Short mmCIF file of N, CA, C and O in Angstrom, two decimals:
data_model
loop_
_atom_site.label_atom_id
_atom_site.label_comp_id
_atom_site.label_asym_id
_atom_site.label_seq_id
_atom_site.Cartn_x
_atom_site.Cartn_y
_atom_site.Cartn_z
N MET A 2 137.28 279.11 256.69
CA MET A 2 138.31 278.21 256.25
C MET A 2 137.70 276.80 256.14
O MET A 2 137.16 276.28 257.09
N GLU A 3 137.83 276.21 254.99
CA GLU A 3 137.20 274.92 254.73
C GLU A 3 137.95 273.79 255.44
O GLU A 3 139.17 273.74 255.43
N GLY A 4 137.18 272.89 256.04
CA GLY A 4 137.74 271.70 256.65
C GLY A 4 138.28 271.91 258.06
O GLY A 4 138.79 270.99 258.65
N LYS A 5 138.22 273.13 258.58
CA LYS A 5 138.75 273.37 259.91
C LYS A 5 137.90 272.63 260.95
O LYS A 5 136.70 272.77 261.00
N GLY A 6 138.55 271.82 261.75
CA GLY A 6 137.85 271.07 262.78
C GLY A 6 137.17 269.81 262.27
O GLY A 6 136.51 269.13 263.00
N LYS A 7 137.35 269.50 261.00
CA LYS A 7 136.70 268.32 260.43
C LYS A 7 137.70 267.25 260.01
O LYS A 7 137.40 266.43 259.16
N GLY A 8 138.89 267.29 260.55
CA GLY A 8 139.88 266.30 260.19
C GLY A 8 140.80 266.81 259.09
O GLY A 8 141.02 268.00 258.95
N LEU A 9 141.31 265.89 258.29
CA LEU A 9 142.26 266.24 257.24
C LEU A 9 141.57 266.89 256.05
O LEU A 9 140.46 266.51 255.69
N SER A 10 142.26 267.82 255.42
CA SER A 10 141.72 268.46 254.23
C SER A 10 141.81 267.50 253.04
O SER A 10 142.54 266.50 253.08
N GLN A 11 141.11 267.82 251.98
CA GLN A 11 141.12 266.98 250.78
C GLN A 11 142.53 266.92 250.18
O GLN A 11 142.95 265.88 249.69
N ARG A 12 143.26 268.02 250.24
CA ARG A 12 144.62 268.05 249.70
C ARG A 12 145.53 267.11 250.49
O ARG A 12 146.35 266.40 249.91
N THR A 13 145.36 267.07 251.80
CA THR A 13 146.16 266.16 252.63
C THR A 13 145.81 264.72 252.33
O THR A 13 146.69 263.86 252.22
N TRP A 14 144.50 264.41 252.20
CA TRP A 14 144.09 263.05 251.86
C TRP A 14 144.69 262.63 250.52
O TRP A 14 145.12 261.49 250.36
N SER A 15 144.71 263.55 249.57
CA SER A 15 145.28 263.23 248.25
C SER A 15 146.77 262.92 248.37
O SER A 15 147.27 261.98 247.74
N ALA A 16 147.49 263.70 249.16
CA ALA A 16 148.92 263.46 249.34
C ALA A 16 149.17 262.12 250.02
O ALA A 16 150.08 261.37 249.62
N VAL A 17 148.37 261.81 251.03
CA VAL A 17 148.52 260.51 251.71
C VAL A 17 148.21 259.37 250.75
O VAL A 17 148.92 258.35 250.71
N SER A 18 147.18 259.53 249.94
CA SER A 18 146.81 258.49 248.97
C SER A 18 147.92 258.25 247.96
O SER A 18 148.22 257.11 247.61
N VAL A 19 148.53 259.31 247.47
CA VAL A 19 149.64 259.16 246.53
C VAL A 19 150.81 258.45 247.21
O VAL A 19 151.44 257.57 246.62
N GLY A 20 151.09 258.80 248.46
CA GLY A 20 152.15 258.13 249.20
C GLY A 20 151.90 256.65 249.37
O GLY A 20 152.79 255.81 249.17
N VAL A 21 150.67 256.30 249.72
CA VAL A 21 150.33 254.88 249.89
C VAL A 21 150.39 254.15 248.55
O VAL A 21 150.86 253.01 248.48
N LEU A 22 149.96 254.80 247.49
CA LEU A 22 150.03 254.18 246.16
C LEU A 22 151.49 253.91 245.78
O LEU A 22 151.82 252.82 245.27
N LEU A 23 152.37 254.87 246.05
CA LEU A 23 153.79 254.66 245.76
C LEU A 23 154.38 253.54 246.61
O LEU A 23 155.19 252.74 246.11
N LEU A 24 153.98 253.46 247.88
CA LEU A 24 154.44 252.36 248.73
C LEU A 24 153.95 251.01 248.20
O LEU A 24 154.69 250.02 248.21
N SER A 25 152.70 250.97 247.75
CA SER A 25 152.18 249.71 247.22
C SER A 25 152.89 249.31 245.93
O SER A 25 153.14 248.13 245.70
N VAL A 26 153.23 250.29 245.09
CA VAL A 26 153.99 249.99 243.88
C VAL A 26 155.38 249.47 244.24
O VAL A 26 155.88 248.50 243.64
N ALA A 27 156.01 250.07 245.25
CA ALA A 27 157.33 249.60 245.69
C ALA A 27 157.25 248.16 246.20
O ALA A 27 158.12 247.33 245.87
N LEU A 28 156.22 247.84 246.98
CA LEU A 28 156.05 246.46 247.44
C LEU A 28 155.79 245.52 246.27
O LEU A 28 156.27 244.38 246.25
N GLY A 29 155.02 245.99 245.29
CA GLY A 29 154.78 245.19 244.10
C GLY A 29 156.07 244.90 243.34
O GLY A 29 156.28 243.79 242.85
N ILE A 30 156.94 245.90 243.25
CA ILE A 30 158.23 245.70 242.57
C ILE A 30 159.07 244.68 243.32
O ILE A 30 159.71 243.81 242.71
N LEU A 31 159.07 244.77 244.66
CA LEU A 31 159.81 243.78 245.44
C LEU A 31 159.27 242.37 245.21
O LEU A 31 160.04 241.41 245.08
N LEU A 32 157.95 242.24 245.16
CA LEU A 32 157.36 240.92 244.91
C LEU A 32 157.70 240.44 243.51
O LEU A 32 157.99 239.26 243.30
N TYR A 33 157.69 241.35 242.54
CA TYR A 33 158.07 240.99 241.16
C TYR A 33 159.51 240.49 241.11
O TYR A 33 159.81 239.53 240.41
N MET A 34 160.39 241.13 241.87
CA MET A 34 161.79 240.71 241.88
C MET A 34 161.94 239.30 242.45
O MET A 34 162.83 238.56 242.04
N GLU A 35 161.06 238.93 243.38
CA GLU A 35 161.12 237.59 243.97
C GLU A 35 160.48 236.53 243.09
O GLU A 35 160.99 235.42 242.98
N THR A 36 159.33 236.86 242.48
CA THR A 36 158.58 235.85 241.73
C THR A 36 158.83 235.90 240.23
O THR A 36 158.63 234.91 239.54
N GLY A 37 159.19 237.06 239.70
CA GLY A 37 159.39 237.20 238.27
C GLY A 37 158.09 237.32 237.48
O GLY A 37 158.09 237.29 236.26
N ASP A 38 156.97 237.46 238.17
CA ASP A 38 155.66 237.56 237.52
C ASP A 38 155.11 238.97 237.71
O ASP A 38 154.89 239.42 238.83
N GLY A 39 154.89 239.67 236.59
CA GLY A 39 154.40 241.04 236.64
C GLY A 39 153.01 241.16 237.25
O GLY A 39 152.69 242.17 237.87
N LEU A 40 152.18 240.13 237.07
CA LEU A 40 150.84 240.18 237.66
C LEU A 40 150.89 240.14 239.18
O LEU A 40 150.03 240.72 239.84
N ASP A 41 151.89 239.47 239.74
CA ASP A 41 152.04 239.46 241.19
C ASP A 41 152.22 240.88 241.72
O ASP A 41 151.69 241.23 242.78
N ALA A 42 152.97 241.70 241.00
CA ALA A 42 153.16 243.09 241.40
C ALA A 42 151.82 243.83 241.37
O ALA A 42 151.51 244.60 242.29
N LEU A 43 151.03 243.60 240.35
CA LEU A 43 149.71 244.25 240.26
C LEU A 43 148.81 243.81 241.40
O LEU A 43 148.13 244.63 242.01
N TRP A 44 148.81 242.52 241.72
CA TRP A 44 147.97 242.01 242.81
C TRP A 44 148.40 242.65 244.13
O TRP A 44 147.57 242.97 244.98
N MET A 45 149.70 242.84 244.33
CA MET A 45 150.18 243.46 245.57
C MET A 45 149.72 244.91 245.66
O MET A 45 149.31 245.37 246.72
N VAL A 46 149.75 245.64 244.54
CA VAL A 46 149.26 247.02 244.54
C VAL A 46 147.78 247.04 244.90
O VAL A 46 147.34 247.87 245.71
N PHE A 47 147.00 246.13 244.32
CA PHE A 47 145.57 246.05 244.64
C PHE A 47 145.35 245.78 246.13
O PHE A 47 144.49 246.40 246.76
N ILE A 48 146.10 244.85 246.68
CA ILE A 48 145.90 244.47 248.08
C ILE A 48 146.23 245.64 249.01
O ILE A 48 145.43 246.01 249.87
N VAL A 49 147.40 246.23 248.84
CA VAL A 49 147.84 247.29 249.75
C VAL A 49 146.95 248.52 249.62
O VAL A 49 146.49 249.08 250.62
N PHE A 50 146.66 248.94 248.38
CA PHE A 50 145.86 250.14 248.20
C PHE A 50 144.40 249.88 248.62
O PHE A 50 143.74 250.76 249.16
N GLY A 51 143.90 248.68 248.40
CA GLY A 51 142.56 248.33 248.85
C GLY A 51 142.43 248.37 250.35
O GLY A 51 141.44 248.87 250.90
N ILE A 52 143.43 247.84 251.05
CA ILE A 52 143.42 247.89 252.52
C ILE A 52 143.44 249.34 252.99
O ILE A 52 142.73 249.72 253.92
N TYR A 53 144.24 250.16 252.33
CA TYR A 53 144.29 251.58 252.68
C TYR A 53 142.92 252.24 252.49
O TYR A 53 142.45 252.96 253.37
N LEU A 54 142.28 251.97 251.37
CA LEU A 54 140.96 252.56 251.11
C LEU A 54 139.94 252.13 252.17
O LEU A 54 139.16 252.93 252.67
N ALA A 55 139.96 250.84 252.50
CA ALA A 55 139.02 250.34 253.50
C ALA A 55 139.32 250.96 254.88
O ALA A 55 138.40 251.30 255.62
N PHE A 56 140.58 251.13 255.20
CA PHE A 56 140.98 251.69 256.49
C PHE A 56 140.57 253.17 256.60
O PHE A 56 140.18 253.63 257.67
N THR A 57 140.65 253.90 255.50
CA THR A 57 140.31 255.32 255.55
C THR A 57 138.83 255.56 255.80
O THR A 57 138.43 256.68 256.10
N ALA A 58 138.01 254.53 255.69
CA ALA A 58 136.58 254.68 255.97
C ALA A 58 136.34 255.12 257.41
O ALA A 58 135.34 255.76 257.70
N LEU A 59 137.27 254.79 258.28
CA LEU A 59 137.15 255.20 259.68
C LEU A 59 137.21 256.71 259.83
O LEU A 59 136.72 257.26 260.81
N PHE A 60 137.81 257.39 258.87
CA PHE A 60 138.03 258.82 258.97
C PHE A 60 137.15 259.64 258.03
O PHE A 60 137.26 260.85 258.00
N LYS A 61 136.33 258.97 257.23
CA LYS A 61 135.51 259.68 256.26
C LYS A 61 134.12 259.96 256.82
O LYS A 61 133.68 259.33 257.77
N GLY A 62 133.43 260.87 256.16
CA GLY A 62 132.11 261.28 256.61
C GLY A 62 131.08 260.17 256.56
O GLY A 62 131.03 259.41 255.62
N ARG A 63 130.27 260.14 257.59
CA ARG A 63 129.18 259.15 257.64
C ARG A 63 127.84 259.82 257.37
O ARG A 63 126.79 259.23 257.57
N ASP A 64 127.90 261.07 256.97
CA ASP A 64 126.67 261.81 256.69
C ASP A 64 125.98 261.21 255.48
O ASP A 64 126.60 260.99 254.45
N GLU A 65 124.72 260.95 255.63
CA GLU A 65 123.93 260.43 254.52
C GLU A 65 122.89 261.45 254.16
O GLU A 65 122.28 262.08 255.01
N ASP A 66 122.70 261.64 252.86
CA ASP A 66 121.71 262.60 252.40
C ASP A 66 120.41 261.92 252.01
O ASP A 66 119.55 262.52 251.40
N GLY A 67 120.26 260.68 252.35
CA GLY A 67 119.04 259.95 252.04
C GLY A 67 119.06 259.32 250.66
O GLY A 67 118.13 258.65 250.26
N PHE A 68 120.15 259.52 249.93
CA PHE A 68 120.24 258.96 248.58
C PHE A 68 121.58 258.27 248.42
O PHE A 68 122.62 258.92 248.39
N GLY A 69 121.58 256.97 248.34
CA GLY A 69 122.80 256.22 248.13
C GLY A 69 123.63 256.04 249.39
O GLY A 69 123.30 256.56 250.45
N PRO A 70 124.72 255.33 249.26
CA PRO A 70 125.57 255.04 250.42
C PRO A 70 126.41 256.26 250.81
O PRO A 70 126.64 257.16 250.01
N SER A 71 126.88 256.26 252.04
CA SER A 71 127.75 257.34 252.51
C SER A 71 129.15 257.16 251.92
O SER A 71 129.50 256.11 251.39
N GLU A 72 129.95 258.20 252.07
CA GLU A 72 131.34 258.15 251.60
C GLU A 72 132.11 257.06 252.33
O GLU A 72 132.94 256.37 251.75
N SER A 73 131.82 256.88 253.59
CA SER A 73 132.46 255.85 254.38
C SER A 73 132.11 254.44 253.87
O SER A 73 132.97 253.58 253.76
N ASP A 74 130.83 254.24 253.54
CA ASP A 74 130.39 252.95 253.01
C ASP A 74 131.10 252.63 251.68
O ASP A 74 131.53 251.50 251.45
N LEU A 75 131.19 253.63 250.82
CA LEU A 75 131.85 253.42 249.54
C LEU A 75 133.32 253.05 249.72
O LEU A 75 133.85 252.19 249.01
N SER A 76 133.96 253.69 250.67
CA SER A 76 135.37 253.41 250.92
C SER A 76 135.56 251.99 251.46
O SER A 76 136.48 251.29 251.03
N VAL A 77 134.70 251.55 252.36
CA VAL A 77 134.79 250.19 252.90
C VAL A 77 134.58 249.15 251.80
O VAL A 77 135.38 248.23 251.62
N VAL A 78 133.52 249.31 251.05
CA VAL A 78 133.19 248.32 250.02
C VAL A 78 134.23 248.34 248.90
O VAL A 78 134.76 247.29 248.50
N GLY A 79 134.55 249.53 248.39
CA GLY A 79 135.51 249.61 247.30
C GLY A 79 136.88 249.10 247.68
O GLY A 79 137.51 248.33 246.94
N GLY A 80 137.36 249.52 248.84
CA GLY A 80 138.68 249.07 249.29
C GLY A 80 138.72 247.58 249.57
O GLY A 80 139.68 246.90 249.19
N SER A 81 137.69 247.06 250.20
CA SER A 81 137.65 245.62 250.51
C SER A 81 137.59 244.78 249.25
O SER A 81 138.28 243.76 249.14
N LEU A 82 136.78 245.21 248.29
CA LEU A 82 136.70 244.46 247.04
C LEU A 82 138.00 244.55 246.24
O LEU A 82 138.44 243.56 245.63
N LEU A 83 138.64 245.72 246.24
CA LEU A 83 139.92 245.86 245.54
C LEU A 83 140.97 244.95 246.18
O LEU A 83 141.69 244.24 245.47
N ALA A 84 141.04 244.95 247.50
CA ALA A 84 141.98 244.07 248.19
C ALA A 84 141.62 242.60 247.95
O ALA A 84 142.51 241.76 247.79
N GLY A 85 140.32 242.29 247.90
CA GLY A 85 139.89 240.92 247.65
C GLY A 85 140.25 240.43 246.26
O GLY A 85 140.68 239.29 246.09
N VAL A 86 140.09 241.29 245.27
CA VAL A 86 140.50 240.93 243.90
C VAL A 86 142.00 240.70 243.86
O VAL A 86 142.48 239.75 243.23
N GLY A 87 142.75 241.56 244.55
CA GLY A 87 144.20 241.36 244.61
C GLY A 87 144.57 240.06 245.29
O GLY A 87 145.45 239.33 244.83
N ALA A 88 143.89 239.76 246.39
CA ALA A 88 144.17 238.51 247.11
C ALA A 88 143.82 237.29 246.25
O ALA A 88 144.58 236.32 246.21
N ALA A 89 142.68 237.37 245.57
CA ALA A 89 142.28 236.25 244.70
C ALA A 89 143.28 236.06 243.56
O ALA A 89 143.66 234.94 243.23
N GLY A 90 143.72 237.17 242.98
CA GLY A 90 144.72 237.07 241.91
C GLY A 90 146.03 236.51 242.40
O GLY A 90 146.66 235.68 241.72
N LEU A 91 146.45 236.93 243.57
CA LEU A 91 147.71 236.43 244.12
C LEU A 91 147.60 234.95 244.48
O LEU A 91 148.52 234.17 244.22
N VAL A 92 146.46 234.54 245.04
CA VAL A 92 146.25 233.12 245.34
C VAL A 92 146.29 232.29 244.07
O VAL A 92 146.94 231.23 244.02
N TYR A 93 145.64 232.77 243.01
CA TYR A 93 145.67 232.02 241.75
C TYR A 93 147.09 231.97 241.19
O TYR A 93 147.53 230.93 240.70
N SER A 94 147.79 233.09 241.27
CA SER A 94 149.15 233.15 240.74
C SER A 94 150.07 232.18 241.46
O SER A 94 150.94 231.57 240.85
N LEU A 95 149.88 232.03 242.77
CA LEU A 95 150.77 231.17 243.54
C LEU A 95 150.36 229.70 243.52
O LEU A 95 151.20 228.82 243.70
N THR A 96 149.05 229.41 243.31
CA THR A 96 148.59 228.03 243.39
C THR A 96 148.14 227.44 242.06
O THR A 96 148.06 226.23 241.93
N ASP A 97 147.76 228.29 241.10
CA ASP A 97 147.19 227.85 239.82
C ASP A 97 145.91 227.04 240.01
O ASP A 97 145.57 226.18 239.20
N GLU A 98 145.18 227.30 241.09
CA GLU A 98 143.93 226.62 241.38
C GLU A 98 142.77 227.61 241.31
O GLU A 98 142.71 228.55 242.11
N VAL A 99 141.87 227.40 240.38
CA VAL A 99 140.72 228.28 240.23
C VAL A 99 139.78 228.15 241.43
O VAL A 99 139.17 229.13 241.86
N LEU A 100 139.68 226.98 241.99
CA LEU A 100 138.79 226.76 243.13
C LEU A 100 139.21 227.59 244.34
O LEU A 100 138.36 228.19 245.01
N TYR A 101 140.50 227.66 244.61
CA TYR A 101 140.98 228.51 245.71
C TYR A 101 140.64 229.97 245.45
O TYR A 101 140.27 230.71 246.36
N THR A 102 140.79 230.38 244.20
CA THR A 102 140.48 231.76 243.83
C THR A 102 139.00 232.05 244.05
O THR A 102 138.64 233.10 244.59
N ALA A 103 138.14 231.13 243.67
CA ALA A 103 136.71 231.30 243.87
C ALA A 103 136.37 231.37 245.36
O ALA A 103 135.53 232.18 245.78
N VAL A 104 137.03 230.56 246.16
CA VAL A 104 136.79 230.59 247.60
C VAL A 104 137.18 231.95 248.18
O VAL A 104 136.45 232.52 248.99
N VAL A 105 138.31 232.49 247.76
CA VAL A 105 138.74 233.80 248.25
C VAL A 105 137.72 234.87 247.88
O VAL A 105 137.35 235.70 248.71
N ILE A 106 137.23 234.86 246.66
CA ILE A 106 136.25 235.85 246.22
C ILE A 106 134.95 235.72 247.02
O ILE A 106 134.38 236.72 247.46
N ILE A 107 134.49 234.50 247.23
CA ILE A 107 133.26 234.28 248.01
C ILE A 107 133.45 234.77 249.45
O ILE A 107 132.57 235.44 250.00
N VAL A 108 134.58 234.47 250.04
CA VAL A 108 134.85 234.91 251.41
C VAL A 108 134.89 236.43 251.49
O VAL A 108 134.32 237.03 252.41
N VAL A 109 135.54 237.07 250.54
CA VAL A 109 135.64 238.54 250.55
C VAL A 109 134.25 239.16 250.42
O VAL A 109 133.91 240.10 251.16
N ILE A 110 133.44 238.66 249.51
CA ILE A 110 132.08 239.21 249.34
C ILE A 110 131.26 238.99 250.61
O ILE A 110 130.52 239.89 251.04
N ALA A 111 131.39 237.82 251.22
CA ALA A 111 130.65 237.55 252.46
C ALA A 111 131.10 238.47 253.58
O ALA A 111 130.27 239.03 254.31
N VAL A 112 132.40 238.67 253.72
CA VAL A 112 132.92 239.55 254.78
C VAL A 112 132.46 240.98 254.55
O VAL A 112 132.06 241.68 255.50
N VAL A 113 132.50 241.45 253.31
CA VAL A 113 132.04 242.82 253.01
C VAL A 113 130.55 242.94 253.35
O VAL A 113 130.12 243.94 253.94
N GLY A 114 129.76 241.95 253.01
CA GLY A 114 128.34 241.97 253.35
C GLY A 114 128.10 242.01 254.84
O GLY A 114 127.24 242.76 255.33
N ILE A 115 128.86 241.23 255.59
CA ILE A 115 128.73 241.21 257.04
C ILE A 115 129.13 242.56 257.64
O ILE A 115 128.44 243.11 258.50
N ILE A 116 130.25 243.11 257.16
CA ILE A 116 130.70 244.42 257.66
C ILE A 116 129.65 245.48 257.41
O ILE A 116 129.34 246.29 258.28
N MET A 117 129.09 245.52 256.21
CA MET A 117 128.10 246.53 255.88
C MET A 117 126.81 246.32 256.68
O MET A 117 126.17 247.29 257.07
N ALA A 118 126.44 245.06 256.92
CA ALA A 118 125.23 244.81 257.72
C ALA A 118 125.42 245.29 259.16
O ALA A 118 124.51 245.91 259.73
N VAL A 119 126.57 245.02 259.72
CA VAL A 119 126.84 245.46 261.10
C VAL A 119 127.01 246.98 261.15
O VAL A 119 126.49 247.63 262.06
N LYS A 120 127.68 247.53 260.17
CA LYS A 120 127.94 248.97 260.14
C LYS A 120 126.65 249.77 260.01
O LYS A 120 126.50 250.82 260.60
N ASN A 121 125.71 249.28 259.25
CA ASN A 121 124.47 250.00 258.98
C ASN A 121 123.27 249.39 259.68
O ASN A 121 122.13 249.51 259.22
N ARG A 122 123.48 248.75 260.80
CA ARG A 122 122.41 248.05 261.49
C ARG A 122 121.35 248.99 262.03
O ARG A 122 120.21 248.63 262.20
N GLY A 123 121.70 250.23 262.31
CA GLY A 123 120.75 251.17 262.87
C GLY A 123 119.99 251.98 261.84
O GLY A 123 119.11 252.75 262.17
N VAL A 124 120.35 251.81 260.58
CA VAL A 124 119.72 252.63 259.52
C VAL A 124 118.40 252.06 259.11
O VAL A 124 118.18 250.92 259.03
#
């Protein structure tokens, strides 16, 4: 039986991911109702789903085959960058300041770099 003793099956992960995506869309709709800006809804979906992707790295395989990053590394980087793009978009939408947006992007990239350096310090 595949996946026995190794955590959640792929089908369960897919169901959880769809649920989180639907929750993020619902939060985006609520934000749209408050601000009236459709892009705000998109930024909220990016933020919530990106945080979910980064969080799931704790539960994904850390096995490396010697070629490329592990599944866990991809989840951390992809989720963090997706959430960072959402945060930068939301900051720009709320402030109309490009400089603040650039600062958010720089901070997100720096934090992702630090996380990956600490996470892979023994490799």
